[in-house]
Amino acid sequence: MDIDAHLPLSPRDLLILATLAEGPSHGYGLIKAVEERSESGVLLDPANLYRVLRRMRRDGWIEETETPHDADGRRRTYAITGPGRRLVQAELARLARLLGQARPALARGGDTP
Amino acid sequence: MISLLSRVYGLGLHLLPRGLREEFGDEMRADFEALLHDAPGLPRRVARAVRCLAALPGVALAERLSAVRSRAGAHPRDEALPHATMTTTRRIPTMDALSKDLRYALRSLGRARGFTLSAVLLLSLGIGAVTASFTVVDQVLLRPLPYPNQERLAYMTNGSHPGPVLRELDGIEGFEAVAMWTGSWSNLTRTDGEPLRLLRYRVNAPFWSLFGARPAHGRLLVAADGDTPNRAVLAHGTWQRVFGADPGVVGRTVNLDGQPVEVVGVVSADFQSPQSLTGGEPDLYLPMDWADPQLDEANIHRHTVVPLLARGVSIEVADRQIDALGDRLRERFPEGFVDRDGNPERWPLVPLSEQATAQVSGGLWLLLGAVGLLLLVACVNVAHLVLARALGRDREMAVRRALGASAGALARQLLLEKLVLGMLGGAGGLLLAWGALAGFRTWTTLLPRGASLALDLRVAAFALATAALTAVVFGMIPAVRAMRRDPRAGLHASGRGSTAGRRVQALRGGLVVVEVALSLVMVALAGVLTRSFLSVTTQDPGIVADRVVALPLNLSENASPAEWNRHVEELRRSVGELPGVEAATYALELPFQFTGGQRCCWGTRIGLPGEPEGDAVRASVHAVHEDFFDVFGVHMIAGSPFSRMGADVAPTRAVLSESAAVRLYGSAEAAVGREFSWGSRVSEVVGVMADTRHYGMDQDHGEAVYVHTMALPFAIPEAALAVRLAPGSTLDGGALREAVWRVDPNQPIPDVTPVSTWVDASSSLRRFASLLAATFGAVALLLAAGGLYGTLLHAVRERRRELGIRMALGASAARLQGAVVARGLVLAGLGALVGTGVAWYASRLLEPLVWGVTPRDPLALGASAAGLLATAIAASWIPARRAANTSPLETLGAE
């Protein structure tokens, strides 16, 4: 599978996959995680979340897993797949390269963020 | 709160494509609830809910877009969140992006100032009108009355009821309790101020609990107070106004109509009296005086009756029990309880809430309907405007698409623009509604509970949503077009008549037809109501009210009819000597004093002496002073009025109204000198006068008997002076005061009312209705004309090239002009056809509201259609001129 064709990932997609890379989660867990990680407290609304989850599942980045114990019968749990993990790694590597290229340029301008 | 919002969100989810919704809908909802649950505080919760809801249309659009695109074989990857950046980097839209979009939306609206202004005005108009009128309907008609068990409170119709009925009502099984009251004016005399005229109600003991009254001070009246009728409870307003809110007034004795009356309590401030729903607001309450001999008379109708139905008893069941009571009473009082045609009198019950609004409910529902139509017309016009603007933006959309903006981003941008438009319109609408309600509050005498009208924000939200939805739906058309099209096409073609353009033309044509039809319905409605109003006001009232003023009096201190007459006569003489007074007279009650279906005070049945009771005719008796006929300019058809001499000697002399004379004797001339019987009395006809519309311009005159006040069988605590002034003169307040007090120092100074204002007031509701309908009709007509104008103008602009070519090929200007006007007429004609049909069908709803014309008045319908077509021609004129002025060189050169 050609992972590079799917890069770059949108920040939101990256955040979702990165969260799942740490362990399976249900949708609401993802919403909370994205909210915590994005510093501006961005709210990921349920409709957008599930739309993205459906696409990721179709593309094979994530899958549904057996729900360990769910108080609310309406929720399903999602886990990252092997290709999904590789995709996150590829995107992180791309971003790291990008940062490496950008930093010296900023330093020369004498204006550090 | 959360469950309500969740339900709303659940509804919103239906925007999403079915596949997504069915698979994930439950989870989305669960997460939505959890999100709200975790949010601290109500404002945050609502903010979160709004953001989640606001995301739905974007997701829905993006989903459908990607479905279209994957069908077209494009890149299978989805759009991410729609946002406004033109780069390909996708990120979560932040407040920053949102405010950028907002700035862009405002800029783009600001550029099209004419469009923005018209759209905002239209939206304001629709939203404002609907909000105001629904608020009125809701608060006047739909809110329950403020009483415990209000749904079981009924009203006994057919006016007021006499003592023999009242005494039997307790025996009716279907009633749990019965409240009854009668009102009259009283004089309150004080050592420390002028005498005051107060509206006093005698109420029975169950009255208080039935209407949930509580005392603010002292106590309310109980059944035992009926034995000592000289006890009073003050209304809260009276206590504050007259007694300076002094709690010490409880236990004090005041002088009411020359009698000492002990104040036992004050009603709490929040008590809303039932009298204020059907009559005048009480100033104070006294107990029912069951020992009053008038309560034994079957023909003295003075009491309003409001029963509380027992649980589980329907109005129909109670009605049957009342009918049975009527049958029993007819056996005891053979001459009473039958109507003017000799049939048994019925007193059917209606729910009290209905009775309280009976006079205005028809008009208010009509108002709501008319306003709903107006909102529709306004929405259609907004659709027009937005659509016209959208078509002009194909190029802009294409450029931005070509520069890399995603269709989702454009959609979001357009959405925001329309939402801003909606907000502005909503703000304007609220302002308008607020103003309109302030106007309504001044009509409080016409609307029960009118004084407490307050803006209803729920209604405003509804109207706003409707209007904003219209703007959004039609505003999204360019986004859809941009999406469907190859961006290059939009860049090439400069808006020539493409197929899509033609489809939109057809859509706009359809909108015009709808608009014309709706406005025709409203204009026709206004036409019928105006014709009805005119037919009411052009009736001959039968009296000459110019320069006649009325002065209602309180005469509660007279024990006998002779005293009553002496008392009023002295007042009449004293006032009659004032400068500027041409003539003065008096009567028990005056023409137009009691209008709108309430009939005062004295009814009887007249017949030929010796003929069977069944042939008797029901008539109202008016007790008047001998100069009454002169002062009111009543036209005598035969004979002459009676004089004072021997007025109290039997047989009483009487003047009959023309309809009564014709009914009894066949003609006016035949009546003079003949006798008739009424009750146990016999009278001689001395004159016949033309019918007067005594009870209002829109009331049938009915048969009437006029007798001298000396013939009154008992003293009645009311009377009214009527004074004809010399041209150009008025009654001087100080002199009037002196003239009244010289005779009767306990008499409050009466309100001086021109009789002509009573006459006008009797048709004021009709004037209001026709004025309102005419205003709405005019606005709708204007809007329809605007829609037609815009559509034709746009069509001409779109077909400029075609017109140029036709012109170059030799078509005459007149011919092109004719073609445009013809198109306008076709659209208007179609609309008029549909509208006439709808108006014809809907006009039966007007049945109860019109008087003197049929609701399907052909003149009103025809005139509306003709007016509409004339307006259509006028609206087509400028576009037609523009077409005729097309210069072939210019248009072809422009490309």
PDB file of C-alpha atoms in Angstrom, chain B residues 125 373-374 377-378 381 512 515-524 526 773-789 828 832 863-875:
ATOM      1  CA  LEU B 125     -41.380  42.576   7.877  1.00  0.00           C
ATOM      2  CA  LEU B 373     -49.550  34.686   4.129  1.00  0.00           C
ATOM      3  CA  LEU B 374     -47.493  37.827   4.426  1.00  0.00           C
ATOM      4  CA  VAL B 377     -44.900  36.277   0.398  1.00  0.00           C
ATOM      5  CA  ALA B 378     -41.910  37.848   2.109  1.00  0.00           C
ATOM      6  CA  ASN B 381     -39.451  37.490  -2.279  1.00  0.00           C
ATOM      7  CA  VAL B 512     -43.867  34.924  -9.109  1.00  0.00           C
ATOM      8  CA  GLU B 515     -46.520  35.374  -4.936  1.00  0.00           C
ATOM      9  CA  VAL B 516     -49.199  36.883  -7.128  1.00  0.00           C
ATOM     10  CA  ALA B 517     -51.682  34.228  -5.993  1.00  0.00           C
ATOM     11  CA  LEU B 518     -50.950  34.852  -2.312  1.00  0.00           C
ATOM     12  CA  SER B 519     -51.214  38.592  -2.645  1.00  0.00           C
ATOM     13  CA  LEU B 520     -54.462  38.270  -4.532  1.00  0.00           C
ATOM     14  CA  VAL B 521     -55.897  36.270  -1.644  1.00  0.00           C
ATOM     15  CA  MET B 522     -54.878  39.026   0.754  1.00  0.00           C
ATOM     16  CA  VAL B 523     -56.126  41.856  -1.414  1.00  0.00           C
ATOM     17  CA  ALA B 524     -59.452  40.086  -1.905  1.00  0.00           C
ATOM     18  CA  ALA B 526     -59.064  43.214   2.446  1.00  0.00           C
ATOM     19  CA  ALA B 773     -56.237  43.732   6.036  1.00  0.00           C
ATOM     20  CA  ALA B 774     -55.849  46.637   3.622  1.00  0.00           C
ATOM     21  CA  THR B 775     -52.344  47.336   4.915  1.00  0.00           C
ATOM     22  CA  PHE B 776     -51.355  43.712   4.536  1.00  0.00           C
ATOM     23  CA  GLY B 777     -52.956  43.550   1.120  1.00  0.00           C
ATOM     24  CA  ALA B 778     -51.047  46.631  -0.015  1.00  0.00           C
ATOM     25  CA  VAL B 779     -47.761  45.257   1.282  1.00  0.00           C
ATOM     26  CA  ALA B 780     -48.368  41.894  -0.386  1.00  0.00           C
ATOM     27  CA  LEU B 781     -49.264  43.605  -3.643  1.00  0.00           C
ATOM     28  CA  LEU B 782     -46.109  45.672  -3.474  1.00  0.00           C
ATOM     29  CA  LEU B 783     -44.016  42.607  -2.792  1.00  0.00           C
ATOM     30  CA  ALA B 784     -45.595  40.699  -5.663  1.00  0.00           C
ATOM     31  CA  ALA B 785     -44.991  43.632  -7.988  1.00  0.00           C
ATOM     32  CA  GLY B 786     -41.383  43.754  -6.813  1.00  0.00           C
ATOM     33  CA  GLY B 787     -40.962  40.043  -7.486  1.00  0.00           C
ATOM     34  CA  LEU B 788     -42.406  40.341 -10.964  1.00  0.00           C
ATOM     35  CA  TYR B 789     -40.305  43.385 -11.721  1.00  0.00           C
ATOM     36  CA  ALA B 828     -49.564  37.522 -13.200  1.00  0.00           C
ATOM     37  CA  ALA B 832     -54.433  35.679 -10.351  1.00  0.00           C
ATOM     38  CA  ALA B 863     -61.597  44.455  -8.268  1.00  0.00           C
ATOM     39  CA  SER B 864     -58.701  42.673  -6.582  1.00  0.00           C
ATOM     40  CA  ALA B 865     -57.896  40.662  -9.677  1.00  0.00           C
ATOM     41  CA  ALA B 866     -58.135  43.761 -11.891  1.00  0.00           C
ATOM     42  CA  GLY B 867     -55.972  45.794  -9.508  1.00  0.00           C
ATOM     43  CA  LEU B 868     -53.430  43.037  -9.456  1.00  0.00           C
ATOM     44  CA  LEU B 869     -53.206  42.799 -13.240  1.00  0.00           C
ATOM     45  CA  ALA B 870     -52.872  46.580 -13.505  1.00  0.00           C
ATOM     46  CA  THR B 871     -50.025  46.425 -10.996  1.00  0.00           C
ATOM     47  CA  ALA B 872     -48.456  43.638 -13.043  1.00  0.00           C
ATOM     48  CA  ILE B 873     -48.511  45.778 -16.187  1.00  0.00           C
ATOM     49  CA  ALA B 874     -46.938  48.645 -14.283  1.00  0.00           C
ATOM     50  CA  ALA B 875     -44.265  46.345 -12.870  1.00  0.00           C
TER      51      ALA B 875
END
